[in-house]
PDB file of C-alpha atoms in Angstrom:
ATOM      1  CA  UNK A   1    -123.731 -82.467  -0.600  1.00  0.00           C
ATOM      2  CA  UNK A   2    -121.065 -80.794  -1.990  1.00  0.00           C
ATOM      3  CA  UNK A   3    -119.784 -76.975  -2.174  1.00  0.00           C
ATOM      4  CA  UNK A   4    -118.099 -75.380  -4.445  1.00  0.00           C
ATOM      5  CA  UNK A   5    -116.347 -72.508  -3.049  1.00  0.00           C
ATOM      6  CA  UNK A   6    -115.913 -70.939  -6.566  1.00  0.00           C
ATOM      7  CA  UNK A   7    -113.494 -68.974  -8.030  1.00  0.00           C
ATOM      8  CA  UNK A   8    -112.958 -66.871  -4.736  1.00  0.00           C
ATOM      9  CA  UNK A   9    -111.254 -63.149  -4.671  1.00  0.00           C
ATOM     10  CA  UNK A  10    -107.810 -64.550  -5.443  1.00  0.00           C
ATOM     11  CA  UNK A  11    -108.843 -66.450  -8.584  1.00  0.00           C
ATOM     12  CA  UNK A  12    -109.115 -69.546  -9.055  1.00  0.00           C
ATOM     13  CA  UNK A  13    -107.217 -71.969  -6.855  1.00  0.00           C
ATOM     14  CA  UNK A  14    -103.661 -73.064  -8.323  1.00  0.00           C
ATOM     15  CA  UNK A  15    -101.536 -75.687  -6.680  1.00  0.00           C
ATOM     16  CA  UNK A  16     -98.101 -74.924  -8.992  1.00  0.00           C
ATOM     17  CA  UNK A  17     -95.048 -74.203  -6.813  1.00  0.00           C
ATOM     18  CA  UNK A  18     -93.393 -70.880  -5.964  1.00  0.00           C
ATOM     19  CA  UNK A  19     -91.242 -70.268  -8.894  1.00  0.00           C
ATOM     20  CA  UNK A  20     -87.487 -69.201  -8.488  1.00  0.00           C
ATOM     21  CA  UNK A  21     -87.290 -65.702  -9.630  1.00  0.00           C
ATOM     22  CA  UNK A  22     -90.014 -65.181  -7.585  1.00  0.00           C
ATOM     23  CA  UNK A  23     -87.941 -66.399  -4.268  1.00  0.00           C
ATOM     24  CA  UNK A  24     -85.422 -64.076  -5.511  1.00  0.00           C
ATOM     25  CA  UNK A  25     -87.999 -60.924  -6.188  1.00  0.00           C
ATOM     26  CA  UNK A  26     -88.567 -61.208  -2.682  1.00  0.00           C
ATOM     27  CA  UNK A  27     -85.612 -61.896  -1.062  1.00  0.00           C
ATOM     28  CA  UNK A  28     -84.044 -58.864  -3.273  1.00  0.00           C
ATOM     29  CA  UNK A  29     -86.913 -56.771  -2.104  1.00  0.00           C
ATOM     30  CA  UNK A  30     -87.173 -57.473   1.364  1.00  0.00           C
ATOM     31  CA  UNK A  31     -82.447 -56.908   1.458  1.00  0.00           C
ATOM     32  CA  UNK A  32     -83.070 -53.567  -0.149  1.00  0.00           C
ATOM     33  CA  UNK A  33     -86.087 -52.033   1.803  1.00  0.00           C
ATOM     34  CA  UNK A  34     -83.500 -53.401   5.219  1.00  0.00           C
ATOM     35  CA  UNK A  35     -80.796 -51.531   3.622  1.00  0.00           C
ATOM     36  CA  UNK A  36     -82.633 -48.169   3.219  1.00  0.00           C
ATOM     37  CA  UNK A  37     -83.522 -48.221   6.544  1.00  0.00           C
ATOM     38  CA  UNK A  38     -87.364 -49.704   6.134  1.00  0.00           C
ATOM     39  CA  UNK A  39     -88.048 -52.294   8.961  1.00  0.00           C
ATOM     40  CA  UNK A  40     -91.622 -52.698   9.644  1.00  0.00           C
ATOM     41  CA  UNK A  41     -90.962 -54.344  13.536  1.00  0.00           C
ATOM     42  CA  UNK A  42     -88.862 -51.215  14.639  1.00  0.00           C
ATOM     43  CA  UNK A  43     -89.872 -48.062  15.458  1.00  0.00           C
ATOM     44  CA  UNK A  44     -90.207 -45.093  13.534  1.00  0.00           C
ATOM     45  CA  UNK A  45     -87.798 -42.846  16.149  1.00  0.00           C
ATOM     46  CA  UNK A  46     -84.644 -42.236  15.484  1.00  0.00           C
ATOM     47  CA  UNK A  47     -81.859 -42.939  17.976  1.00  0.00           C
ATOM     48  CA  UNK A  48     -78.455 -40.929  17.755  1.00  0.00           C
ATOM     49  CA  UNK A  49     -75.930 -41.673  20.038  1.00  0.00           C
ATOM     50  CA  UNK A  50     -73.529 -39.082  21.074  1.00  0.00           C
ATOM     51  CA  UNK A  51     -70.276 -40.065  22.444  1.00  0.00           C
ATOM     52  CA  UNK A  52     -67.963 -37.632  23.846  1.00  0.00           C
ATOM     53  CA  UNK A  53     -64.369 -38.576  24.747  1.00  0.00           C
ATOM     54  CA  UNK A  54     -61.055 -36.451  25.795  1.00  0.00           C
ATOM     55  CA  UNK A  55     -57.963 -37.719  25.110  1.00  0.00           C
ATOM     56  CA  UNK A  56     -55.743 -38.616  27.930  1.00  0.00           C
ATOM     57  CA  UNK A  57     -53.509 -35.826  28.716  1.00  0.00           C
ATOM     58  CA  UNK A  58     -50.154 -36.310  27.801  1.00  0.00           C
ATOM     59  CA  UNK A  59     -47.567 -37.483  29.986  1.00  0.00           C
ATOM     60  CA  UNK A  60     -46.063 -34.595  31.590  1.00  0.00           C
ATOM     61  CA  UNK A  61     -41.831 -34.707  30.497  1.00  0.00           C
ATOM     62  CA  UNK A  62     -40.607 -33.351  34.041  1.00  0.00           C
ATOM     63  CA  UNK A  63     -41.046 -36.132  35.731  1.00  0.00           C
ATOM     64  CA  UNK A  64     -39.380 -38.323  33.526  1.00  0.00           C
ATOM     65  CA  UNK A  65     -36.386 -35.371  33.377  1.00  0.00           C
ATOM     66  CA  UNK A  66     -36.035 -35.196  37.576  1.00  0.00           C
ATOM     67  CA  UNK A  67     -35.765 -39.233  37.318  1.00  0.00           C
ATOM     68  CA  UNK A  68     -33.265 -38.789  35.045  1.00  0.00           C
ATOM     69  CA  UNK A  69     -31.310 -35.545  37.221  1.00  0.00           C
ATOM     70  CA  UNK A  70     -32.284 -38.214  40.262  1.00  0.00           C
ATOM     71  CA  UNK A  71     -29.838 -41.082  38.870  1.00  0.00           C
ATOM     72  CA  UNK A  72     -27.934 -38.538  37.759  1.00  0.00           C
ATOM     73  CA  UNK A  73     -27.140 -37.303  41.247  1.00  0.00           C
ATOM     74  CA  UNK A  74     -27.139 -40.968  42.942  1.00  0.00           C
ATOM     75  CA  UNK A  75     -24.309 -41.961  40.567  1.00  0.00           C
ATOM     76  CA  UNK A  76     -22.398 -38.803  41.240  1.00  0.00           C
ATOM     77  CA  UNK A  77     -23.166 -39.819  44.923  1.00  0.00           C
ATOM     78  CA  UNK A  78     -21.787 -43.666  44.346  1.00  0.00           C
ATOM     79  CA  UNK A  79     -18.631 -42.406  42.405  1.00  0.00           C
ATOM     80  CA  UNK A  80     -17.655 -39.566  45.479  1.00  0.00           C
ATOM     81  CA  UNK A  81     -18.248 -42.839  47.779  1.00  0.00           C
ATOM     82  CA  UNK A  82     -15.538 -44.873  45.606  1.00  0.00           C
ATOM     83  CA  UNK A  83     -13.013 -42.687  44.964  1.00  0.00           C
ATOM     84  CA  UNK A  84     -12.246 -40.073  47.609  1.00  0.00           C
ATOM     85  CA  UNK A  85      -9.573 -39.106  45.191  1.00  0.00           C
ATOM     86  CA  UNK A  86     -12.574 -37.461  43.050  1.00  0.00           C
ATOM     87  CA  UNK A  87     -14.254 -35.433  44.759  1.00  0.00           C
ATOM     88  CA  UNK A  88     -12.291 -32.425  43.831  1.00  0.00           C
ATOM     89  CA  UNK A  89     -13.639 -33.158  40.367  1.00  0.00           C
ATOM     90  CA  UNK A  90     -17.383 -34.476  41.565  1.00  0.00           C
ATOM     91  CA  UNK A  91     -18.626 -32.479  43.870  1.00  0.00           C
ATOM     92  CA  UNK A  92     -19.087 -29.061  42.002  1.00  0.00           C
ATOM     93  CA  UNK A  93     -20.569 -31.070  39.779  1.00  0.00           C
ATOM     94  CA  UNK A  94     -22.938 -32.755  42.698  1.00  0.00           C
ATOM     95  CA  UNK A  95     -23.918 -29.632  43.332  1.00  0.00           C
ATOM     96  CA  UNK A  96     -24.801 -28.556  40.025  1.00  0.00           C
ATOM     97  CA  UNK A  97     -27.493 -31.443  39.575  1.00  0.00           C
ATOM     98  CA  UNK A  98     -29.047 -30.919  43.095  1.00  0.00           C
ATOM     99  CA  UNK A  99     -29.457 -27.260  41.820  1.00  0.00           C
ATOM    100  CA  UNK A 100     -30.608 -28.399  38.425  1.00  0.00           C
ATOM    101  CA  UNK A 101     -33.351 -31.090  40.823  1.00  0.00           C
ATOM    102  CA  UNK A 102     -34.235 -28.527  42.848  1.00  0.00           C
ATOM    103  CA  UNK A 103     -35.063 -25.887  40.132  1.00  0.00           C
ATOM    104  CA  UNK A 104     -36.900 -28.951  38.034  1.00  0.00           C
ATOM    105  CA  UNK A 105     -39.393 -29.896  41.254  1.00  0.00           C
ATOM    106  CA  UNK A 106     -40.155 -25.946  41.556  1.00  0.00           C
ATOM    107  CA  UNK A 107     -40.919 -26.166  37.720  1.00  0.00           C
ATOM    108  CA  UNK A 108     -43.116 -29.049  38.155  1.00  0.00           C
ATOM    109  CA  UNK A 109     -44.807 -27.709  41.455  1.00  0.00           C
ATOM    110  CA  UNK A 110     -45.770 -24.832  39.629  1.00  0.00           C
ATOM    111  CA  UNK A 111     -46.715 -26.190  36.738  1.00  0.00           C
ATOM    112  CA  UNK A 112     -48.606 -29.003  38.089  1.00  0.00           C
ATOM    113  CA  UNK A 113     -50.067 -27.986  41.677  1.00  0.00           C
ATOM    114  CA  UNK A 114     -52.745 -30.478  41.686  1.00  0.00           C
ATOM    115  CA  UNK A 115     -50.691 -33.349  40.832  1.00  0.00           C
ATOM    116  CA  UNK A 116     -48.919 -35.528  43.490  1.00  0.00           C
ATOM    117  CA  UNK A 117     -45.415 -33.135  43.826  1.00  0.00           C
ATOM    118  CA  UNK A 118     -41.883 -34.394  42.916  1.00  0.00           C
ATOM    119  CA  UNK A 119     -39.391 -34.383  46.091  1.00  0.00           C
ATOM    120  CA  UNK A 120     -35.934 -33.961  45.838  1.00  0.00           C
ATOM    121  CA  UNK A 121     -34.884 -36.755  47.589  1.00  0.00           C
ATOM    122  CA  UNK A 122     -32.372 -38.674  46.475  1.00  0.00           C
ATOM    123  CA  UNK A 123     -33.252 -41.902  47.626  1.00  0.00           C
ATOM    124  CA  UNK A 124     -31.775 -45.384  47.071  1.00  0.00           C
ATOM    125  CA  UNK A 125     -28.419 -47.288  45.846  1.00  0.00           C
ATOM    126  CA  UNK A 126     -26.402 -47.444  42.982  1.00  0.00           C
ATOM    127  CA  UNK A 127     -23.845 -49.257  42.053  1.00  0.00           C
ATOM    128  CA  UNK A 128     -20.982 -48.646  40.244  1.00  0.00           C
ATOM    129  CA  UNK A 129     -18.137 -50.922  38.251  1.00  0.00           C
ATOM    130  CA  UNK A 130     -15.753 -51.809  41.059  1.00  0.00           C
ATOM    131  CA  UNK A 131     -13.013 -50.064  39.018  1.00  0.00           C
ATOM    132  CA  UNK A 132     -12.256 -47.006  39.336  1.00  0.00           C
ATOM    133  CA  UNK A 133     -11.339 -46.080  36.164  1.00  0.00           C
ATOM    134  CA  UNK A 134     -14.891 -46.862  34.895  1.00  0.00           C
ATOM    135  CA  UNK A 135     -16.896 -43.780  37.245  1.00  0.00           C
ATOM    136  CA  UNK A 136     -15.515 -40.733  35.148  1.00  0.00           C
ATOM    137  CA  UNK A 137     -16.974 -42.433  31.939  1.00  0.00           C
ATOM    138  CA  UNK A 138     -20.052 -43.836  33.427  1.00  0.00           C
ATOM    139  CA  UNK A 139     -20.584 -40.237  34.641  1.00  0.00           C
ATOM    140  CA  UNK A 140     -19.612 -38.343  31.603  1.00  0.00           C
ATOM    141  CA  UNK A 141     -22.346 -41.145  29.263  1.00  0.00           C
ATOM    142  CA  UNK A 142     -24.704 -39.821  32.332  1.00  0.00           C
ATOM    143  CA  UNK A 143     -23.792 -35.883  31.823  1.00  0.00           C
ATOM    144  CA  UNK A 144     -24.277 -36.719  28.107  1.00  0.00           C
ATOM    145  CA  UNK A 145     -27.435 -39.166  28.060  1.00  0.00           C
ATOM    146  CA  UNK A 146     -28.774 -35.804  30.241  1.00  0.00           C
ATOM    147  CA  UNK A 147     -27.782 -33.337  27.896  1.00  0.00           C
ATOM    148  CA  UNK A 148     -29.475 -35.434  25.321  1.00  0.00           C
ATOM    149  CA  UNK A 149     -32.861 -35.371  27.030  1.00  0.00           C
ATOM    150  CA  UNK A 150     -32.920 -31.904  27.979  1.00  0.00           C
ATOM    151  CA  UNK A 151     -32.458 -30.707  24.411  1.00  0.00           C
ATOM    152  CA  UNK A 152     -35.534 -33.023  23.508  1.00  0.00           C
ATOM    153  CA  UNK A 153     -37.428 -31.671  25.767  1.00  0.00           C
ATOM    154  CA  UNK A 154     -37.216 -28.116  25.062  1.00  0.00           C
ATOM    155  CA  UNK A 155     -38.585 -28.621  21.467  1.00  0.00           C
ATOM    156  CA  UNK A 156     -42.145 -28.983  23.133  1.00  0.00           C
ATOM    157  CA  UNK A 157     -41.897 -27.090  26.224  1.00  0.00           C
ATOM    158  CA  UNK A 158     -43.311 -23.901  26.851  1.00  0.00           C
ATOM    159  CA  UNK A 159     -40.966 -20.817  26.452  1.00  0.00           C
ATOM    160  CA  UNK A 160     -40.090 -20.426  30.148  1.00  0.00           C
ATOM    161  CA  UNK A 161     -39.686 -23.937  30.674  1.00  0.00           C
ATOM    162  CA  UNK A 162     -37.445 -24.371  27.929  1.00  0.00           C
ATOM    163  CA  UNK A 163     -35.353 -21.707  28.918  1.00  0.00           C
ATOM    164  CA  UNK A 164     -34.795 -23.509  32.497  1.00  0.00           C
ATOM    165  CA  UNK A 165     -34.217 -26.987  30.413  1.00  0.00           C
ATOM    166  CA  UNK A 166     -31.795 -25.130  28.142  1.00  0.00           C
ATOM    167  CA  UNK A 167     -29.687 -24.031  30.810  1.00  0.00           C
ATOM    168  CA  UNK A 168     -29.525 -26.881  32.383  1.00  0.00           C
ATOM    169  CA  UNK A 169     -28.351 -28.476  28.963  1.00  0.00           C
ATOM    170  CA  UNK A 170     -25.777 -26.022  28.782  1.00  0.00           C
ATOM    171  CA  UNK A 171     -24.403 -27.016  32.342  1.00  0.00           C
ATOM    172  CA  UNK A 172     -24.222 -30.406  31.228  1.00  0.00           C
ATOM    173  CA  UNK A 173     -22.523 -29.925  28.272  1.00  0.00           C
ATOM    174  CA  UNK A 174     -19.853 -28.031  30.616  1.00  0.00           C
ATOM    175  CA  UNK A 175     -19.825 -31.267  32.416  1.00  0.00           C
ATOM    176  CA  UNK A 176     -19.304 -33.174  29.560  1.00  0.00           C
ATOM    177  CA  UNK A 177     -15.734 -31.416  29.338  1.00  0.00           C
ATOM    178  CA  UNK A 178     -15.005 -30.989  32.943  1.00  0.00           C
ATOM    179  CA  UNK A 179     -15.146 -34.957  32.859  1.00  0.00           C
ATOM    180  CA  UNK A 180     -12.674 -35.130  29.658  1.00  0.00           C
TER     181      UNK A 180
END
């Protein structure tokens, strides 16, 4: 015996393939209702994430300045050890940039009293050009180099600060022609 199911609630069967545009319709559909946001396997909450970053604190421009006055001083230090002959000349100076060190570490300690403090030690060797006639002008390029940096530095300091690094500025410049 045979049963006919019948025409059925979806018509009557039809065996012809899935046309192209149809593929399309749906693949079109389905692209567009992911694109607005529709998925029907996630949930209906919404999820913000918040993310909250500070920027790293700039690099504080003492430090790199009391390097700078460190060499500074080592050199002068190097250059008295060569040539007794300059001292006359070196030492005010000498004693100018342990000044200037000393002044620059209080600035910093001040400025910066939870942050590992700057000594003024003057540790280490340097090593100057065996001739002699070479530590006046390798300490005049210093005096100058150091002049350089200190009038950068003022441009973004704070108003005492800059006061202290314009001083020092103007010292070096004074060294500049004490070494001519």
């Amino acid at each position: 015996m045979h049963l006919d199911p019948g025409p059925g609630p979806f018509g009557p069967r039809d065996r012809r393939p899935v046309g192209r545009r149809s593929v399309l319709l749906a693949a079109g559909s389905a692209a567009l209702l992911a694109s607005a946001g529709c998925n029907p396997f996630g949930t209906s909450a919404k999820t913000t994430l918040t993310v909250t970053a500070a920027p790293a604190p700039p690099a504080d421009q003492m430090l790199s300045l009391i390097a700078t006055t460190k060499l500074h001083l080592l050199r002068l230090e190097a250059g008295l050890a060569a040539d007794k002959s300059l001292a006359a000349k070196l030492t005010p100076l000498r004693d100018d940039r342990k000044a200037h060190l000393a002044a620059l570490v209080k600035e910093y300690s001040r400025t910066a009293p939870g942050q590992k403090t700057a000594n003024t030690a003057t540790t280490g060797t340097v090593k100057l050009s065996p001739d002699v006639a070479l530590i006046i002008p390798t300490v005049r390029t210093d005096a100058a180099n150091a002049q350089g940096a200190f009038t950068d530095a003022m441009t973004s300091a704070s108003r005492y600060r800059a006061v202290l690094l314009a001083s020092i500025a103007a010292c070096l410049a004074t060294h500049r022609i004490a070494l001519s």
